[in-house]
């Protein structure tokens, strides 16, 4: 699936209700799902983890749609390697 | 860009150093970037927001690679509408 297809489908599915809720409330949902991802990492159930990653992607898409950010453009910085050092694999100082 | 292409490139770029850092340290980076996204939402600079969304996607990809999660599979739940009600647009109770 193209990133743009996902973002487009998320917009058709959720943008109206996301607008009604607003940016801050929608961002709060993103953070809630990141917390659920943390729990998923702790418990280790693979199928649950897949769901949590999906939910984080979905809410990230919602916030992107609300703020007019194109996730393809956002991802493009990483399309050919590390945006800091330009290399594959990354050759930055470990951090 | 396909979600799988992004995840694959992120793996070739970062997986070795992500493994050295470990899941918890890499998840910490994801949370740091979510915080930078929050700051970006507050300040409103569009180009900066695009960068922050990209960084969140990248670190999400890193955690997914470390935990063996296929982000295409994760995103697939949202490919045809709301996974809860099955509809486009979503018809769930507002929340």
mmCIF file with all atom_site columns, C-alpha atoms in Angstrom:
data_model
loop_
_atom_site.group_PDB
_atom_site.id
_atom_site.type_symbol
_atom_site.label_atom_id
_atom_site.label_alt_id
_atom_site.label_comp_id
_atom_site.label_asym_id
_atom_site.label_entity_id
_atom_site.label_seq_id
_atom_site.pdbx_PDB_ins_code
_atom_site.Cartn_x
_atom_site.Cartn_y
_atom_site.Cartn_z
_atom_site.occupancy
_atom_site.B_iso_or_equiv
_atom_site.pdbx_formal_charge
_atom_site.auth_seq_id
_atom_site.auth_comp_id
_atom_site.auth_asym_id
_atom_site.auth_atom_id
_atom_site.pdbx_PDB_model_num
ATOM 1   C CA . UNK A 1 1  ? 0.000   0.000   0.000  1.00 0.00 ? 1  UNK A CA 1
ATOM 2   C CA . UNK A 1 2  ? 1.307   3.421   -0.833 1.00 0.00 ? 2  UNK A CA 1
ATOM 3   C CA . UNK A 1 3  ? 1.635   5.776   2.105  1.00 0.00 ? 3  UNK A CA 1
ATOM 4   C CA . UNK A 1 4  ? -0.577  8.185   0.168  1.00 0.00 ? 4  UNK A CA 1
ATOM 5   C CA . UNK A 1 5  ? -3.288  5.551   -0.277 1.00 0.00 ? 5  UNK A CA 1
ATOM 6   C CA . UNK A 1 6  ? -3.358  4.908   3.451  1.00 0.00 ? 6  UNK A CA 1
ATOM 7   C CA . UNK A 1 7  ? -3.478  8.635   4.218  1.00 0.00 ? 7  UNK A CA 1
ATOM 8   C CA . UNK A 1 8  ? -6.242  9.161   1.676  1.00 0.00 ? 8  UNK A CA 1
ATOM 9   C CA . UNK A 1 9  ? -8.346  6.297   3.032  1.00 0.00 ? 9  UNK A CA 1
ATOM 10  C CA . UNK A 1 10 ? -7.822  7.526   6.600  1.00 0.00 ? 10 UNK A CA 1
ATOM 11  C CA . UNK A 1 11 ? -9.027  10.962  5.518  1.00 0.00 ? 11 UNK A CA 1
ATOM 12  C CA . UNK A 1 12 ? -12.176 9.596   3.889  1.00 0.00 ? 12 UNK A CA 1
ATOM 13  C CA . UNK A 1 13 ? -12.799 7.471   6.953  1.00 0.00 ? 13 UNK A CA 1
ATOM 14  C CA . UNK A 1 14 ? -11.997 9.843   9.795  1.00 0.00 ? 14 UNK A CA 1
ATOM 15  C CA . UNK A 1 15 ? -11.308 13.469  8.746  1.00 0.00 ? 15 UNK A CA 1
ATOM 16  C CA . UNK A 1 16 ? -14.799 14.784  9.470  1.00 0.00 ? 16 UNK A CA 1
ATOM 17  C CA . UNK A 1 17 ? -14.855 13.411  13.024 1.00 0.00 ? 17 UNK A CA 1
ATOM 18  C CA . UNK A 1 18 ? -11.199 14.349  13.540 1.00 0.00 ? 18 UNK A CA 1
ATOM 19  C CA . UNK A 1 19 ? -12.059 17.957  12.596 1.00 0.00 ? 19 UNK A CA 1
ATOM 20  C CA . UNK A 1 20 ? -14.949 17.913  15.062 1.00 0.00 ? 20 UNK A CA 1
ATOM 21  C CA . UNK A 1 21 ? -12.624 16.679  17.808 1.00 0.00 ? 21 UNK A CA 1
ATOM 22  C CA . UNK A 1 22 ? -9.775  19.028  16.865 1.00 0.00 ? 22 UNK A CA 1
ATOM 23  C CA . UNK A 1 23 ? -6.000  18.732  16.604 1.00 0.00 ? 23 UNK A CA 1
ATOM 24  C CA . UNK A 1 24 ? -5.247  18.474  20.327 1.00 0.00 ? 24 UNK A CA 1
ATOM 25  C CA . UNK A 1 25 ? -7.828  15.770  21.013 1.00 0.00 ? 25 UNK A CA 1
ATOM 26  C CA . UNK A 1 26 ? -6.694  13.821  17.981 1.00 0.00 ? 26 UNK A CA 1
ATOM 27  C CA . UNK A 1 27 ? -3.060  14.131  19.034 1.00 0.00 ? 27 UNK A CA 1
ATOM 28  C CA . UNK A 1 28 ? -4.109  12.891  22.506 1.00 0.00 ? 28 UNK A CA 1
ATOM 29  C CA . UNK A 1 29 ? -5.481  9.751   20.793 1.00 0.00 ? 29 UNK A CA 1
ATOM 30  C CA . UNK A 1 30 ? -2.151  9.309   18.985 1.00 0.00 ? 30 UNK A CA 1
ATOM 31  C CA . UNK A 1 31 ? -0.348  9.449   22.316 1.00 0.00 ? 31 UNK A CA 1
ATOM 32  C CA . UNK A 1 32 ? -2.831  6.979   23.838 1.00 0.00 ? 32 UNK A CA 1
ATOM 33  C CA . UNK A 1 33 ? -2.050  4.551   21.038 1.00 0.00 ? 33 UNK A CA 1
ATOM 34  C CA . UNK A 1 34 ? 1.706   5.041   21.513 1.00 0.00 ? 34 UNK A CA 1
ATOM 35  C CA . UNK A 1 35 ? 1.069   4.060   25.127 1.00 0.00 ? 35 UNK A CA 1
ATOM 36  C CA . UNK A 1 36 ? -0.777  0.954   23.971 1.00 0.00 ? 36 UNK A CA 1
ATOM 37  C CA . UNK A 1 37 ? 2.174   0.200   21.736 1.00 0.00 ? 37 UNK A CA 1
ATOM 38  C CA . UNK A 1 38 ? 4.407   0.447   24.817 1.00 0.00 ? 38 UNK A CA 1
ATOM 39  C CA . UNK A 1 39 ? 2.155   -2.072  26.610 1.00 0.00 ? 39 UNK A CA 1
ATOM 40  C CA . UNK A 1 40 ? 2.281   -4.293  23.546 1.00 0.00 ? 40 UNK A CA 1
ATOM 41  C CA . UNK A 1 41 ? 6.077   -4.211  23.570 1.00 0.00 ? 41 UNK A CA 1
ATOM 42  C CA . UNK A 1 42 ? 5.982   -5.225  27.224 1.00 0.00 ? 42 UNK A CA 1
ATOM 43  C CA . UNK A 1 43 ? 3.545   -8.133  26.818 1.00 0.00 ? 43 UNK A CA 1
ATOM 44  C CA . UNK A 1 44 ? 5.047   -9.393  23.560 1.00 0.00 ? 44 UNK A CA 1
ATOM 45  C CA . UNK A 1 45 ? 1.919   -10.774 21.861 1.00 0.00 ? 45 UNK A CA 1
ATOM 46  C CA . UNK A 1 46 ? 2.704   -10.487 18.151 1.00 0.00 ? 46 UNK A CA 1
ATOM 47  C CA . UNK A 1 47 ? -0.825  -10.127 16.770 1.00 0.00 ? 47 UNK A CA 1
ATOM 48  C CA . UNK A 1 48 ? -1.606  -7.469  19.334 1.00 0.00 ? 48 UNK A CA 1
ATOM 49  C CA . UNK A 1 49 ? 1.594   -5.630  18.403 1.00 0.00 ? 49 UNK A CA 1
ATOM 50  C CA . UNK A 1 50 ? 0.576   -5.606  14.741 1.00 0.00 ? 50 UNK A CA 1
ATOM 51  C CA . UNK A 1 51 ? -2.761  -4.034  15.754 1.00 0.00 ? 51 UNK A CA 1
ATOM 52  C CA . UNK A 1 52 ? -1.065  -1.395  17.912 1.00 0.00 ? 52 UNK A CA 1
ATOM 53  C CA . UNK A 1 53 ? 1.342   -0.398  15.143 1.00 0.00 ? 53 UNK A CA 1
ATOM 54  C CA . UNK A 1 54 ? -1.669  -0.083  12.854 1.00 0.00 ? 54 UNK A CA 1
ATOM 55  C CA . UNK A 1 55 ? -3.482  2.128   15.331 1.00 0.00 ? 55 UNK A CA 1
ATOM 56  C CA . UNK A 1 56 ? -0.451  4.393   15.751 1.00 0.00 ? 56 UNK A CA 1
ATOM 57  C CA . UNK A 1 57 ? -0.147  4.709   11.961 1.00 0.00 ? 57 UNK A CA 1
ATOM 58  C CA . UNK A 1 58 ? -3.849  5.503   11.712 1.00 0.00 ? 58 UNK A CA 1
ATOM 59  C CA . UNK A 1 59 ? -3.820  8.231   14.345 1.00 0.00 ? 59 UNK A CA 1
ATOM 60  C CA . UNK A 1 60 ? -0.587  9.652   12.913 1.00 0.00 ? 60 UNK A CA 1
ATOM 61  C CA . UNK A 1 61 ? -2.430  9.835   9.610  1.00 0.00 ? 61 UNK A CA 1
ATOM 62  C CA . UNK A 1 62 ? -5.347  11.569  11.264 1.00 0.00 ? 62 UNK A CA 1
ATOM 63  C CA . UNK A 1 63 ? -3.101  14.254  12.761 1.00 0.00 ? 63 UNK A CA 1
ATOM 64  C CA . UNK A 1 64 ? -1.346  14.630  9.401  1.00 0.00 ? 64 UNK A CA 1
ATOM 65  C CA . UNK A 1 65 ? -4.670  15.099  7.624  1.00 0.00 ? 65 UNK A CA 1
ATOM 66  C CA . UNK A 1 66 ? -5.788  17.690  10.175 1.00 0.00 ? 66 UNK A CA 1
ATOM 67  C CA . UNK A 1 67 ? -2.564  19.678  9.743  1.00 0.00 ? 67 UNK A CA 1
ATOM 68  C CA . UNK A 1 68 ? -2.284  19.384  5.975  1.00 0.00 ? 68 UNK A CA 1
ATOM 69  C CA . UNK A 1 69 ? 0.883   17.310  6.055  1.00 0.00 ? 69 UNK A CA 1
ATOM 70  C CA . UNK A 1 70 ? 1.550   14.910  3.205  1.00 0.00 ? 70 UNK A CA 1
ATOM 71  C CA . UNK A 1 71 ? 3.018   11.768  4.733  1.00 0.00 ? 71 UNK A CA 1
ATOM 72  C CA . UNK A 1 72 ? 4.639   10.830  1.402  1.00 0.00 ? 72 UNK A CA 1
ATOM 73  C CA . UNK A 1 73 ? 6.564   14.102  1.604  1.00 0.00 ? 73 UNK A CA 1
ATOM 74  C CA . UNK A 1 74 ? 7.374   13.402  5.239  1.00 0.00 ? 74 UNK A CA 1
ATOM 75  C CA . UNK A 1 75 ? 8.639   9.905   4.459  1.00 0.00 ? 75 UNK A CA 1
ATOM 76  C CA . UNK A 1 76 ? 10.606  11.022  1.408  1.00 0.00 ? 76 UNK A CA 1
ATOM 77  C CA . UNK A 1 77 ? 13.440  12.333  3.620  1.00 0.00 ? 77 UNK A CA 1
ATOM 78  C CA . UNK A 1 78 ? 14.167  8.704   4.522  1.00 0.00 ? 78 UNK A CA 1
ATOM 79  C CA . UNK A 1 79 ? 13.680  7.245   1.026  1.00 0.00 ? 79 UNK A CA 1
ATOM 80  C CA . UNK A 1 80 ? 17.364  6.898   0.163  1.00 0.00 ? 80 UNK A CA 1
ATOM 81  C CA . UNK A 1 81 ? 19.056  6.492   3.523  1.00 0.00 ? 81 UNK A CA 1
ATOM 82  C CA . UNK A 1 82 ? 19.835  8.535   6.614  1.00 0.00 ? 82 UNK A CA 1
ATOM 83  C CA . UNK A 1 83 ? 18.826  12.184  6.103  1.00 0.00 ? 83 UNK A CA 1
ATOM 84  C CA . UNK A 1 84 ? 21.648  13.274  8.436  1.00 0.00 ? 84 UNK A CA 1
ATOM 85  C CA . UNK A 1 85 ? 24.646  11.453  6.925  1.00 0.00 ? 85 UNK A CA 1
ATOM 86  C CA . UNK A 1 86 ? 23.134  10.350  3.612  1.00 0.00 ? 86 UNK A CA 1
ATOM 87  C CA . UNK A 1 87 ? 24.396  6.784   4.029  1.00 0.00 ? 87 UNK A CA 1
ATOM 88  C CA . UNK A 1 88 ? 22.978  3.262   3.956  1.00 0.00 ? 88 UNK A CA 1
ATOM 89  C CA . UNK A 1 89 ? 23.684  1.976   6.523  1.00 0.00 ? 89 UNK A CA 1
ATOM 90  C CA . UNK A 1 90 ? 23.694  5.102   8.649  1.00 0.00 ? 90 UNK A CA 1
ATOM 91  C CA . UNK A 1 91 ? 27.205  6.221   9.622  1.00 0.00 ? 91 UNK A CA 1
ATOM 92  C CA . UNK A 1 92 ? 26.253  8.819   12.224 1.00 0.00 ? 92 UNK A CA 1
ATOM 93  C CA . UNK A 1 93 ? 27.752  8.724   15.711 1.00 0.00 ? 93 UNK A CA 1
ATOM 94  C CA . UNK A 1 94 ? 25.775  6.181   17.752 1.00 0.00 ? 94 UNK A CA 1
ATOM 95  C CA . UNK A 1 95 ? 22.980  7.789   19.794 1.00 0.00 ? 95 UNK A CA 1
ATOM 96  C CA . UNK B 2 1  ? 6.311   5.101   -1.696 1.00 0.00 ? 1  UNK B CA 1
ATOM 97  C CA . UNK B 2 2  ? 5.004   1.775   -0.506 1.00 0.00 ? 2  UNK B CA 1
ATOM 98  C CA . UNK B 2 3  ? 4.945   1.359   3.242  1.00 0.00 ? 3  UNK B CA 1
ATOM 99  C CA . UNK B 2 4  ? 7.059   -1.763  2.735  1.00 0.00 ? 4  UNK B CA 1
ATOM 100 C CA . UNK B 2 5  ? 9.671   0.179   0.759  1.00 0.00 ? 5  UNK B CA 1
ATOM 101 C CA . UNK B 2 6  ? 9.999   2.698   3.553  1.00 0.00 ? 6  UNK B CA 1
ATOM 102 C CA . UNK B 2 7  ? 10.269  -0.044  6.167  1.00 0.00 ? 7  UNK B CA 1
ATOM 103 C CA . UNK B 2 8  ? 12.840  -1.907  4.104  1.00 0.00 ? 8  UNK B CA 1
ATOM 104 C CA . UNK B 2 9  ? 14.974  1.204   3.584  1.00 0.00 ? 9  UNK B CA 1
ATOM 105 C CA . UNK B 2 10 ? 14.737  2.065   7.272  1.00 0.00 ? 10 UNK B CA 1
ATOM 106 C CA . UNK B 2 11 ? 15.932  -1.449  8.099  1.00 0.00 ? 11 UNK B CA 1
ATOM 107 C CA . UNK B 2 12 ? 18.908  -1.226  5.768  1.00 0.00 ? 12 UNK B CA 1
ATOM 108 C CA . UNK B 2 13 ? 19.729  2.201   7.173  1.00 0.00 ? 13 UNK B CA 1
ATOM 109 C CA . UNK B 2 14 ? 19.190  1.720   10.900 1.00 0.00 ? 14 UNK B CA 1
ATOM 110 C CA . UNK B 2 15 ? 18.504  -1.889  11.991 1.00 0.00 ? 15 UNK B CA 1
ATOM 111 C CA . UNK B 2 16 ? 22.071  -2.697  13.043 1.00 0.00 ? 16 UNK B CA 1
ATOM 112 C CA . UNK B 2 17 ? 22.351  0.345   15.315 1.00 0.00 ? 17 UNK B CA 1
ATOM 113 C CA . UNK B 2 18 ? 18.759  -0.085  16.512 1.00 0.00 ? 18 UNK B CA 1
ATOM 114 C CA . UNK B 2 19 ? 19.628  -3.659  17.561 1.00 0.00 ? 19 UNK B CA 1
ATOM 115 C CA . UNK B 2 20 ? 22.692  -2.373  19.411 1.00 0.00 ? 20 UNK B CA 1
ATOM 116 C CA . UNK B 2 21 ? 20.557  0.188   21.257 1.00 0.00 ? 21 UNK B CA 1
ATOM 117 C CA . UNK B 2 22 ? 17.701  -2.253  21.916 1.00 0.00 ? 22 UNK B CA 1
ATOM 118 C CA . UNK B 2 23 ? 13.918  -2.047  21.800 1.00 0.00 ? 23 UNK B CA 1
ATOM 119 C CA . UNK B 2 24 ? 13.428  0.153   24.856 1.00 0.00 ? 24 UNK B CA 1
ATOM 120 C CA . UNK B 2 25 ? 16.005  2.752   23.810 1.00 0.00 ? 25 UNK B CA 1
ATOM 121 C CA . UNK B 2 26 ? 14.597  2.816   20.304 1.00 0.00 ? 26 UNK B CA 1
ATOM 122 C CA . UNK B 2 27 ? 11.049  3.177   21.625 1.00 0.00 ? 27 UNK B CA 1
ATOM 123 C CA . UNK B 2 28 ? 12.326  6.060   23.799 1.00 0.00 ? 28 UNK B CA 1
ATOM 124 C CA . UNK B 2 29 ? 13.510  7.774   20.601 1.00 0.00 ? 29 UNK B CA 1
ATOM 125 C CA . UNK B 2 30 ? 10.046  7.265   19.086 1.00 0.00 ? 30 UNK B CA 1
ATOM 126 C CA . UNK B 2 31 ? 8.502   8.960   22.106 1.00 0.00 ? 31 UNK B CA 1
ATOM 127 C CA . UNK B 2 32 ? 11.043  11.798  21.899 1.00 0.00 ? 32 UNK B CA 1
ATOM 128 C CA . UNK B 2 33 ? 10.007  12.390  18.307 1.00 0.00 ? 33 UNK B CA 1
ATOM 129 C CA . UNK B 2 34 ? 6.311   12.301  19.235 1.00 0.00 ? 34 UNK B CA 1
ATOM 130 C CA . UNK B 2 35 ? 7.172   15.043  21.720 1.00 0.00 ? 35 UNK B CA 1
ATOM 131 C CA . UNK B 2 36 ? 8.877   17.022  18.958 1.00 0.00 ? 36 UNK B CA 1
ATOM 132 C CA . UNK B 2 37 ? 5.749   16.523  16.891 1.00 0.00 ? 37 UNK B CA 1
ATOM 133 C CA . UNK B 2 38 ? 3.747   18.010  19.775 1.00 0.00 ? 38 UNK B CA 1
ATOM 134 C CA . UNK B 2 39 ? 6.077   21.038  19.791 1.00 0.00 ? 39 UNK B CA 1
ATOM 135 C CA . UNK B 2 40 ? 5.682   21.300  16.032 1.00 0.00 ? 40 UNK B CA 1
ATOM 136 C CA . UNK B 2 41 ? 1.904   21.318  16.371 1.00 0.00 ? 41 UNK B CA 1
ATOM 137 C CA . UNK B 2 42 ? 2.243   24.121  18.905 1.00 0.00 ? 42 UNK B CA 1
ATOM 138 C CA . UNK B 2 43 ? 4.593   26.317  16.845 1.00 0.00 ? 43 UNK B CA 1
ATOM 139 C CA . UNK B 2 44 ? 2.814   25.678  13.527 1.00 0.00 ? 44 UNK B CA 1
ATOM 140 C CA . UNK B 2 45 ? 5.796   25.874  11.138 1.00 0.00 ? 45 UNK B CA 1
ATOM 141 C CA . UNK B 2 46 ? 4.717   23.669  8.225  1.00 0.00 ? 46 UNK B CA 1
ATOM 142 C CA . UNK B 2 47 ? 8.149   22.558  6.983  1.00 0.00 ? 47 UNK B CA 1
ATOM 143 C CA . UNK B 2 48 ? 9.171   21.655  10.501 1.00 0.00 ? 48 UNK B CA 1
ATOM 144 C CA . UNK B 2 49 ? 5.944   19.677  10.933 1.00 0.00 ? 49 UNK B CA 1
ATOM 145 C CA . UNK B 2 50 ? 6.704   17.686  7.780  1.00 0.00 ? 50 UNK B CA 1
ATOM 146 C CA . UNK B 2 51 ? 10.131  16.818  9.220  1.00 0.00 ? 51 UNK B CA 1
ATOM 147 C CA . UNK B 2 52 ? 8.663   15.778  12.562 1.00 0.00 ? 52 UNK B CA 1
ATOM 148 C CA . UNK B 2 53 ? 6.075   13.505  10.942 1.00 0.00 ? 53 UNK B CA 1
ATOM 149 C CA . UNK B 2 54 ? 8.909   11.950  8.954  1.00 0.00 ? 54 UNK B CA 1
ATOM 150 C CA . UNK B 2 55 ? 10.950  11.366  12.086 1.00 0.00 ? 55 UNK B CA 1
ATOM 151 C CA . UNK B 2 56 ? 8.004   9.737   13.865 1.00 0.00 ? 56 UNK B CA 1
ATOM 152 C CA . UNK B 2 57 ? 7.426   7.458   10.872 1.00 0.00 ? 57 UNK B CA 1
ATOM 153 C CA . UNK B 2 58 ? 11.119  6.571   10.803 1.00 0.00 ? 58 UNK B CA 1
ATOM 154 C CA . UNK B 2 59 ? 11.340  5.672   14.479 1.00 0.00 ? 59 UNK B CA 1
ATOM 155 C CA . UNK B 2 60 ? 8.043   3.768   14.256 1.00 0.00 ? 60 UNK B CA 1
ATOM 156 C CA . UNK B 2 61 ? 9.633   1.821   11.429 1.00 0.00 ? 61 UNK B CA 1
ATOM 157 C CA . UNK B 2 62 ? 12.710  1.179   13.540 1.00 0.00 ? 62 UNK B CA 1
ATOM 158 C CA . UNK B 2 63 ? 10.630  -0.250  16.397 1.00 0.00 ? 63 UNK B CA 1
ATOM 159 C CA . UNK B 2 64 ? 8.644   -2.330  13.901 1.00 0.00 ? 64 UNK B CA 1
ATOM 160 C CA . UNK B 2 65 ? 11.839  -3.737  12.397 1.00 0.00 ? 65 UNK B CA 1
ATOM 161 C CA . UNK B 2 66 ? 13.198  -4.594  15.840 1.00 0.00 ? 66 UNK B CA 1
ATOM 162 C CA . UNK B 2 67 ? 9.994   -6.441  16.774 1.00 0.00 ? 67 UNK B CA 1
ATOM 163 C CA . UNK B 2 68 ? 9.436   -8.187  13.470 1.00 0.00 ? 68 UNK B CA 1
ATOM 164 C CA . UNK B 2 69 ? 6.230   -6.324  12.659 1.00 0.00 ? 69 UNK B CA 1
ATOM 165 C CA . UNK B 2 70 ? 5.307   -5.796  9.024  1.00 0.00 ? 70 UNK B CA 1
ATOM 166 C CA . UNK B 2 71 ? 3.888   -2.289  8.752  1.00 0.00 ? 71 UNK B CA 1
ATOM 167 C CA . UNK B 2 72 ? 2.009   -3.232  5.565  1.00 0.00 ? 72 UNK B CA 1
ATOM 168 C CA . UNK B 2 73 ? 0.172   -5.862  7.603  1.00 0.00 ? 73 UNK B CA 1
ATOM 169 C CA . UNK B 2 74 ? -0.385  -3.322  10.359 1.00 0.00 ? 74 UNK B CA 1
ATOM 170 C CA . UNK B 2 75 ? -1.780  -0.740  7.945  1.00 0.00 ? 75 UNK B CA 1
ATOM 171 C CA . UNK B 2 76 ? -3.946  -3.268  6.106  1.00 0.00 ? 76 UNK B CA 1
ATOM 172 C CA . UNK B 2 77 ? -6.568  -3.139  8.875  1.00 0.00 ? 77 UNK B CA 1
ATOM 173 C CA . UNK B 2 78 ? -7.313  0.430   7.768  1.00 0.00 ? 78 UNK B CA 1
ATOM 174 C CA . UNK B 2 79 ? -7.117  -0.207  4.013  1.00 0.00 ? 79 UNK B CA 1
ATOM 175 C CA . UNK B 2 80 ? -10.862 -0.283  3.370  1.00 0.00 ? 80 UNK B CA 1
ATOM 176 C CA . UNK B 2 81 ? -12.306 1.882   6.119  1.00 0.00 ? 81 UNK B CA 1
ATOM 177 C CA . UNK B 2 82 ? -12.793 1.807   9.856  1.00 0.00 ? 82 UNK B CA 1
ATOM 178 C CA . UNK B 2 83 ? -11.765 -1.572  11.303 1.00 0.00 ? 83 UNK B CA 1
ATOM 179 C CA . UNK B 2 84 ? -14.381 -1.208  14.051 1.00 0.00 ? 84 UNK B CA 1
ATOM 180 C CA . UNK B 2 85 ? -17.508 -0.394  12.019 1.00 0.00 ? 85 UNK B CA 1
ATOM 181 C CA . UNK B 2 86 ? -16.285 -1.272  8.547  1.00 0.00 ? 86 UNK B CA 1
ATOM 182 C CA . UNK B 2 87 ? -17.576 2.000   7.093  1.00 0.00 ? 87 UNK B CA 1
ATOM 183 C CA . UNK B 2 88 ? -16.257 4.908   5.050  1.00 0.00 ? 88 UNK B CA 1
ATOM 184 C CA . UNK B 2 89 ? -16.793 7.369   6.575  1.00 0.00 ? 89 UNK B CA 1
ATOM 185 C CA . UNK B 2 90 ? -16.576 5.872   10.044 1.00 0.00 ? 90 UNK B CA 1
ATOM 186 C CA . UNK B 2 91 ? -19.978 5.529   11.726 1.00 0.00 ? 91 UNK B CA 1
ATOM 187 C CA . UNK B 2 92 ? -18.791 4.684   15.230 1.00 0.00 ? 92 UNK B CA 1
ATOM 188 C CA . UNK B 2 93 ? -20.020 6.656   18.228 1.00 0.00 ? 93 UNK B CA 1
ATOM 189 C CA . UNK B 2 94 ? -17.933 9.844   18.439 1.00 0.00 ? 94 UNK B CA 1
ATOM 190 C CA . UNK B 2 95 ? -14.971 9.507   20.807 1.00 0.00 ? 95 UNK B CA 1
#
